[in-house]
C-alpha positions as semicolon CSV with decimal commas, in nm:
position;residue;x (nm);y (nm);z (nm)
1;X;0,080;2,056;-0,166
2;X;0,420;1,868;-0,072
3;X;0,462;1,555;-0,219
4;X;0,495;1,332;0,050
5;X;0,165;1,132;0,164
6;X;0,160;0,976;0,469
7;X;0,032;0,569;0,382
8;X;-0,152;0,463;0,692
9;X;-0,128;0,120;0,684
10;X;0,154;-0,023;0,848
11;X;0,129;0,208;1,171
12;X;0,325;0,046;1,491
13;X;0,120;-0,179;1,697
14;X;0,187;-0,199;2,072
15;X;0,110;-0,643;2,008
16;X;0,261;-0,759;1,663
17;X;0,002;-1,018;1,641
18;X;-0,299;-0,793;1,673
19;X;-0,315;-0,516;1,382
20;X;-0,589;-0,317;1,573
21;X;-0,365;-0,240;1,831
22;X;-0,231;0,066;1,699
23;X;0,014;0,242;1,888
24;X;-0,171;0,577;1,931
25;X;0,137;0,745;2,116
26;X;0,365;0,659;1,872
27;X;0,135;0,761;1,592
28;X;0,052;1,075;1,712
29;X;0,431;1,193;1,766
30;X;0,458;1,036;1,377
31;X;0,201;1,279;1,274
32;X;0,344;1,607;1,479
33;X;0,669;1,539;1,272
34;X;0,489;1,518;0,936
35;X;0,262;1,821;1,018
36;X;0,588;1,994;1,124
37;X;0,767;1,916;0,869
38;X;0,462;2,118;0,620
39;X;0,301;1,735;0,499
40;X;-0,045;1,737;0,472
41;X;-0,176;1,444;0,293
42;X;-0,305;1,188;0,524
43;X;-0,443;0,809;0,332
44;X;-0,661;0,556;0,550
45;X;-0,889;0,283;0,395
46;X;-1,216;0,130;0,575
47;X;-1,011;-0,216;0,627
48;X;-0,665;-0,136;0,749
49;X;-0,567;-0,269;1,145
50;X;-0,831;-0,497;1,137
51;X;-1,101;-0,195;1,067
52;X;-0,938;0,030;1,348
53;X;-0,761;0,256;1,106
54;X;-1,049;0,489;1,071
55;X;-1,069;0,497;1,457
56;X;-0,711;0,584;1,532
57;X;-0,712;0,853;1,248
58;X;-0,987;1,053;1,460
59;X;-0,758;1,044;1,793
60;X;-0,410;1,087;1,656
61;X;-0,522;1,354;1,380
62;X;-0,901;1,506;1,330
63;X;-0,930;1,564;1,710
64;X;-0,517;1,718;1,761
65;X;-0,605;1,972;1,411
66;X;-0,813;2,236;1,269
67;X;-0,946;1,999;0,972
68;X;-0,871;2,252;0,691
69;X;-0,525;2,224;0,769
70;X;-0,510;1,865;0,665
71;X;-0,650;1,667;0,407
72;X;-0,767;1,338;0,415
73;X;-0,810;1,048;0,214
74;X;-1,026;0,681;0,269
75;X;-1,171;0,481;0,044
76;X;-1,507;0,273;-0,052
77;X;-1,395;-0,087;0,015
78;X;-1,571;-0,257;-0,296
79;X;-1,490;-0,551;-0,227
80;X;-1,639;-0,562;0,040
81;X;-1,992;-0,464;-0,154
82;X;-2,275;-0,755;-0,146
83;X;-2,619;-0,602;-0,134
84;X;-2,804;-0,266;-0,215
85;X;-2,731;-0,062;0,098
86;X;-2,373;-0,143;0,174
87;X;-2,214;0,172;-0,009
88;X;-2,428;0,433;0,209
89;X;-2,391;0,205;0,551
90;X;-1,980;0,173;0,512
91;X;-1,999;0,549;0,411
92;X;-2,145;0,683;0,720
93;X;-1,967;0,484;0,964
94;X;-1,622;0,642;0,757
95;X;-1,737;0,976;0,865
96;X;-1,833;0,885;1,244
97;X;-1,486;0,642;1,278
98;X;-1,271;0,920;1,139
99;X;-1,529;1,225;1,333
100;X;-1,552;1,415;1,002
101;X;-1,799;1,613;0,810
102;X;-1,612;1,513;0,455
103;X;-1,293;1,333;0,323
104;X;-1,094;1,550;0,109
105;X;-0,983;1,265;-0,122
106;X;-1,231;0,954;-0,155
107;X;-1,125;0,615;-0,360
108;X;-1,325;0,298;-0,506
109;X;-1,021;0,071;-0,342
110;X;-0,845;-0,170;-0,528
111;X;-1,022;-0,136;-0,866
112;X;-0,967;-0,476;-1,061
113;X;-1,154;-0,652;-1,344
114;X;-1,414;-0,841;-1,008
115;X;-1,427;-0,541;-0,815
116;X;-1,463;-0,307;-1,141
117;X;-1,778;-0,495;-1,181
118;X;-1,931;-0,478;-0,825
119;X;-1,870;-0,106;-0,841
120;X;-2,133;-0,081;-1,217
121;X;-2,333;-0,319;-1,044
122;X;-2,418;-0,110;-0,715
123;X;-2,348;0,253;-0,924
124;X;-2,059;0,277;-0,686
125;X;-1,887;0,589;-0,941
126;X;-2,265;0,775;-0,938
127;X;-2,262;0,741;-0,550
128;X;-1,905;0,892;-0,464
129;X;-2,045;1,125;-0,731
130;X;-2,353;1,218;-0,566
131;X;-2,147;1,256;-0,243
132;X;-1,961;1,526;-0,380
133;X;-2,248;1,724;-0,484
134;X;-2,388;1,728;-0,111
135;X;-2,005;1,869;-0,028
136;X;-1,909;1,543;0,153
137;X;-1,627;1,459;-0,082
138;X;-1,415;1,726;-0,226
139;X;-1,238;1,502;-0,508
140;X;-1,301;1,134;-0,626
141;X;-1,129;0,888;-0,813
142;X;-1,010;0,508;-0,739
143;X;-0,691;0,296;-0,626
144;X;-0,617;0,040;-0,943
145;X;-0,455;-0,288;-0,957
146;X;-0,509;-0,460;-1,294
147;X;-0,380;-0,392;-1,635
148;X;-0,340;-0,070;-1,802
149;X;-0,584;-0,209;-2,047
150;X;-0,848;-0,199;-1,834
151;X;-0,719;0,113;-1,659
152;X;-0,797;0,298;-2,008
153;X;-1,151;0,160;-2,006
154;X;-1,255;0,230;-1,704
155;X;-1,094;0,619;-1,728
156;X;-1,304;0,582;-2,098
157;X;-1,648;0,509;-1,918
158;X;-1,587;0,703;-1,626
159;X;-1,409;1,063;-1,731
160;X;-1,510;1,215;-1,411
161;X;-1,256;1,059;-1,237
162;X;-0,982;1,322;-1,099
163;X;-0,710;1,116;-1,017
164;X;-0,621;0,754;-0,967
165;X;-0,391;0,586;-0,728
166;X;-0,150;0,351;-0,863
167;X;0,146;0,083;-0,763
168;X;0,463;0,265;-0,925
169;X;0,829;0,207;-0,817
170;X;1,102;0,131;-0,990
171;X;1,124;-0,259;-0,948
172;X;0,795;-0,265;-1,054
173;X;0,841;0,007;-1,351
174;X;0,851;-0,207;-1,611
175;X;0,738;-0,556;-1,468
176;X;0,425;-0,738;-1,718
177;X;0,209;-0,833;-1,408
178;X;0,255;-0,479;-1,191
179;X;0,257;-0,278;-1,517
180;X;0,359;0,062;-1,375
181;X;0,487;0,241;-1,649
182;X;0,199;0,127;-1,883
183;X;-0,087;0,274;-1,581
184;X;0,113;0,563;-1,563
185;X;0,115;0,644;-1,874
186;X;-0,240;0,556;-1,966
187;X;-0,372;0,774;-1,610
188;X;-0,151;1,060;-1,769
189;X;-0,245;1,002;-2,103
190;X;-0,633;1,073;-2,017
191;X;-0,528;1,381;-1,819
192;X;-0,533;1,236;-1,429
193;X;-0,351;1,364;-1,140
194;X;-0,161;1,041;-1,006
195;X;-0,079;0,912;-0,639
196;X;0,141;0,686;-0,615
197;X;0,115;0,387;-0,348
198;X;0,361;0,141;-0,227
199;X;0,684;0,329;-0,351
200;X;0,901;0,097;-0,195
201;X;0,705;-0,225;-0,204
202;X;0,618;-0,272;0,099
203;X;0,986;-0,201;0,242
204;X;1,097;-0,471;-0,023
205;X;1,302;-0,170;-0,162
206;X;1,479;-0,145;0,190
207;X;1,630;-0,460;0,232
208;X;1,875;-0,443;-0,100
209;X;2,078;-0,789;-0,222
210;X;2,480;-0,695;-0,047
211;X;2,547;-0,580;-0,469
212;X;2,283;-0,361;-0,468
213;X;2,298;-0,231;-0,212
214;X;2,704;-0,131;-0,271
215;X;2,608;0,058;-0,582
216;X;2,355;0,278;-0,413
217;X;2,585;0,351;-0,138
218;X;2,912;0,402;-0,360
219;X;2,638;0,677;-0,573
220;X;2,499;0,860;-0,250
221;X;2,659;0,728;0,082
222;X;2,386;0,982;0,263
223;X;2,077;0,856;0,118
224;X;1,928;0,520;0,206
225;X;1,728;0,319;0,017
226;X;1,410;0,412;0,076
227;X;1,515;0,750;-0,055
228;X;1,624;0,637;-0,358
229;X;1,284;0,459;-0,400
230;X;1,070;0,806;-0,320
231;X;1,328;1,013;-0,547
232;X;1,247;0,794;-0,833
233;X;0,848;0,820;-0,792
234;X;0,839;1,227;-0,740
235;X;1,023;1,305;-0,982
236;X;0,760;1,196;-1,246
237;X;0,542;1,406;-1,415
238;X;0,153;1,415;-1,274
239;X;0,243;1,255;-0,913
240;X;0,005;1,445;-0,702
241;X;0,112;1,246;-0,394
242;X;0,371;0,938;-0,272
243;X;0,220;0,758;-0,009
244;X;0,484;0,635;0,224
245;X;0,397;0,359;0,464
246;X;0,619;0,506;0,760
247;X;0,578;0,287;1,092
248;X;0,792;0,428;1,294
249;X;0,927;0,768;1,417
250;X;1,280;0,728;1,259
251;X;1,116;0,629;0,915
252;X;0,916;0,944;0,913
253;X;1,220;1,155;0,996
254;X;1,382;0,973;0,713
255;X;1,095;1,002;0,484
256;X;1,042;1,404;0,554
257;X;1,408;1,471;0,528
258;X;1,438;1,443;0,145
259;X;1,116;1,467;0,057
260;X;1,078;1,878;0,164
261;X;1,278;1,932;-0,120
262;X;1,339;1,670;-0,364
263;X;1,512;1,669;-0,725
264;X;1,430;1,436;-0,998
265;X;1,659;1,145;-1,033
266;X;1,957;1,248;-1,351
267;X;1,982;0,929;-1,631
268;X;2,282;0,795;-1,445
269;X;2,090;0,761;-1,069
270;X;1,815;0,624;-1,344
271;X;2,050;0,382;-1,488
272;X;2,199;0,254;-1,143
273;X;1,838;0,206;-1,040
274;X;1,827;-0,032;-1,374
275;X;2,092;-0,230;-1,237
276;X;1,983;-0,249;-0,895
277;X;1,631;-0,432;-1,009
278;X;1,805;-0,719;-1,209
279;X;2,019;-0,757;-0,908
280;X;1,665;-0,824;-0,719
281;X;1,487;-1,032;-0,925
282;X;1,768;-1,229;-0,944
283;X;1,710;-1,329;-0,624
284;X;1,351;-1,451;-0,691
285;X;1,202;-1,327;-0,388
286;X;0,846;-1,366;-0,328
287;X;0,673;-0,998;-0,435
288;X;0,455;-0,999;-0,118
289;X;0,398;-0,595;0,050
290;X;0,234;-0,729;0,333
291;X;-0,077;-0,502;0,277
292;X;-0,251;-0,802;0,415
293;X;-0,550;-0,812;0,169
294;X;-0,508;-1,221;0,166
295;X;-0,569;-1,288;0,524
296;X;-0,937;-1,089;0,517
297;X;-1,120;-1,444;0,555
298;X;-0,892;-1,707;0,525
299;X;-1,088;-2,017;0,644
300;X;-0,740;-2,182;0,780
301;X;-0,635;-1,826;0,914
302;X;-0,290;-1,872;0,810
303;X;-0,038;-1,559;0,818
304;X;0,053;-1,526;0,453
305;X;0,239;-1,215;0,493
306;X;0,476;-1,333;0,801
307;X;0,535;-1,640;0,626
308;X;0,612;-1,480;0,337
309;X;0,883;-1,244;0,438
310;X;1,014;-1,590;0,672
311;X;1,080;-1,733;0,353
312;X;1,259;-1,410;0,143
313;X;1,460;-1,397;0,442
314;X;1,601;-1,732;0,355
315;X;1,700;-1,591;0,030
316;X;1,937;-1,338;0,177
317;X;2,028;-1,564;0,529
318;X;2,036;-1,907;0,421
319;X;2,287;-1,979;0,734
320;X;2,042;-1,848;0,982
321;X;1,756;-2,153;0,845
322;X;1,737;-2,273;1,203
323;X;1,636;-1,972;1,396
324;X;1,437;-1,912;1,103
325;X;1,221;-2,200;1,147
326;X;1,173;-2,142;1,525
327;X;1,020;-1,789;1,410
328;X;0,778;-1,979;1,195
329;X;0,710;-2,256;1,448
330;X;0,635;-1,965;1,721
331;X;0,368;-1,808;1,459
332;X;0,174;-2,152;1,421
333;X;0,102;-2,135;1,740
334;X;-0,151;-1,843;1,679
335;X;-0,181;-1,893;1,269
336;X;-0,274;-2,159;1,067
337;X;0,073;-2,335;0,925
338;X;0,083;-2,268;0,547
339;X;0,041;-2,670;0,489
340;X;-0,296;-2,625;0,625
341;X;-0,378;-2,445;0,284
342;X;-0,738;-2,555;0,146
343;X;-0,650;-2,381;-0,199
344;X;-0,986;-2,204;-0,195
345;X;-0,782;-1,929;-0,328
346;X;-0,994;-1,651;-0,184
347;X;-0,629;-1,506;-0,102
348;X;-0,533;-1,468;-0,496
349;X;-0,845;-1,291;-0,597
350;X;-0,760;-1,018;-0,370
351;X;-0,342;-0,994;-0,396
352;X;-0,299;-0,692;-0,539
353;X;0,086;-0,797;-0,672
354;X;-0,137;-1,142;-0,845
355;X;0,087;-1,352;-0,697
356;X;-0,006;-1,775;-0,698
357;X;-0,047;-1,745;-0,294
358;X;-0,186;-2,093;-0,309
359;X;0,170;-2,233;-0,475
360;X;0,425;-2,044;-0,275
361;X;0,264;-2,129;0,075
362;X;0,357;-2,485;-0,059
363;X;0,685;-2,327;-0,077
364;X;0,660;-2,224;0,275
365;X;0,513;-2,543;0,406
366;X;0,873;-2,760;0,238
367;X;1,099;-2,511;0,350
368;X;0,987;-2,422;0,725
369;X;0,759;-2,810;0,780
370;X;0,980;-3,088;0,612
């Protein structure tokens, strides 16, 4: 197949506050273009839009195509397992939300040391398992955010894994928390087809530091960023797939432009890309990708990911503090300000990037309240 996965999490909504109004028009002319374009990979997850992901995939895609000339991916939400029962009840409503009789491609999500252990406790790998046998899956495997330690153990206990799906880009190549290069190399290592997620983290690789930007455009003044940040991720060895989080019609154009036929990076694009992450950590930008994993239960309902990016802004428009704050005042009208924080820290178990949620909304709370 062509590389390029289309990531369906951050589809346009017709009411920015309201993730589960997805903008079926929009998303359907999105999904012509790929199609067109010869893309086939399509990625959903039980959770995403406020569980009306599933939904829209059946209106904008299973009902608009034959289904074998697609494939489609969703995944088990484990954290989300609590009782004997759960697996098979989330399983069949998958099939009836997205009107299919299988999923090409079906994940554990988010595999982590907790979640790891939910899925032995409930035989999570011998279900998806058993689901293939009765034809309902075609392949299995898991989405992975921990350390490549545990990445080798679980691959070790479970060999019949075909592929995993794991956070790789090049700011996060060679970071200690992230650890893509390590996964990468321990997925490939034990003989697993990868697909890559979150290529340019969360559109952090879009909105470059002025420097950084500068080199990349001196290099290649016809590609933009995010095609540096898909160029780097294809061209490595094993990448089944590079889900790309597209949310609007020009991003998809973008996205399918380069990505029809797409050459690995040479050792100099490598070695600008080098220089264009110490240029961004530099900055010391939060890491958030606004996948939105820390809001699912917040007791003080506070919009972590909004704030988040409200504060990174500052980083880049210090002079524009004012307007800012107005932003963040207009979101506490509907959200929970981040000083109303209980530091139950539900929010850090699930942040994929492990970021100290609970300590950088204190952030928020002096910058935007004080």
């Amino acid at each position: 197949m062509k590389k390029l996965g289309f990531g369906l999490m951050r589809l346009p909504v017709t009411d920015k506050d309201d993730q589960s109004r997805i903008d079926l028009k929009q998303l359907k002319k999105m999904a012509d273009i790929f199609v067109d374009h010869g893309f086939t990979y399509f990625d959903t997850a039980y959770m995403y839009h406020d569980y009306a992901n599933e939904k829209a995939v059946k209106k904008a895609i299973v009902a608009r195509y034959p289904r074998d000339s697609f494939l489609l991916a969703t995944k088990l939400p484990t954290m989300f397992l609590k009782e004997e029962g759960n697996q098979e009840r989330i399983f069949a409503e998958q099939l009836a939300k997205c009107g299919v009789d299988y999923f090409d491609y079906y994940l554990l999500h988010n595999l982590n040391a907790e979640n790891y252990a939910t899925a032995e406790k409930f035989g999570s790998f011998a279900f998806v398992s058993e689901m293939k046998k009765q034809g309902k899956i075609r392949h299995m495997g898991f989405s992975f955010h921990d350390t490549a330690e545990l990445l080798d153990r679980i691959l070790t206990e479970h060999p019949e894994t075909e592929f995993v799906q794991l956070q790789i880009n090049y700011l996060d190549w060679d970071d200690p928390e992230i650890q893509s290069r390590r996964c990468y190399e321990t997925a490939v290592g034990h003989g697993k087809k990868v697909i890559v997620m979150e290529p340019v983290k969360g559109g952090t690789l879009t909105k470059l530091p002025e420097e950084a930007a500068a080199l990349l455009k001196e290099a290649h003044p016809d590609w933009t960023y995010a095609g540096w940040a898909l160029r780097f991720v294809a061209g490595l060895d094993g990448v089944m797939v590079v889900l790309s989080g597209m949310s609007n019609t020009e991003q998809m154009f973008d996205s399918v432009s380069f990505m029809s036929d797409c050459a690995p990076l040479t050792e100099e694009e490598l070695a600008l890309l080098g220089k264009v992450t110490k240029l961004i950590n530099e900055q010391k930008r939060i890491g958030c990708t606004a996948c939105r994993y820390c809001t699912e239960g917040c007791p003080s309902n506070i919009a972590i990911p909004e704030y988040f990016a409200l504060y990174n802004a500052c980083v880049t428009r210090a002079d524009d503090l004012q307007n800012l704050k107005a932003q963040y005042k207009d979101y506490t009208r509907d959200f929970g300000a981040a000083s109303r924080c209980i530091k139950c820290r539900s929010c850090e178990s699930a942040c994929p990037q492990h970021l100290p949620v609970t300590d950088l909304l204190e952030k928020v709370a002096e910058r935007f309240e004080r």
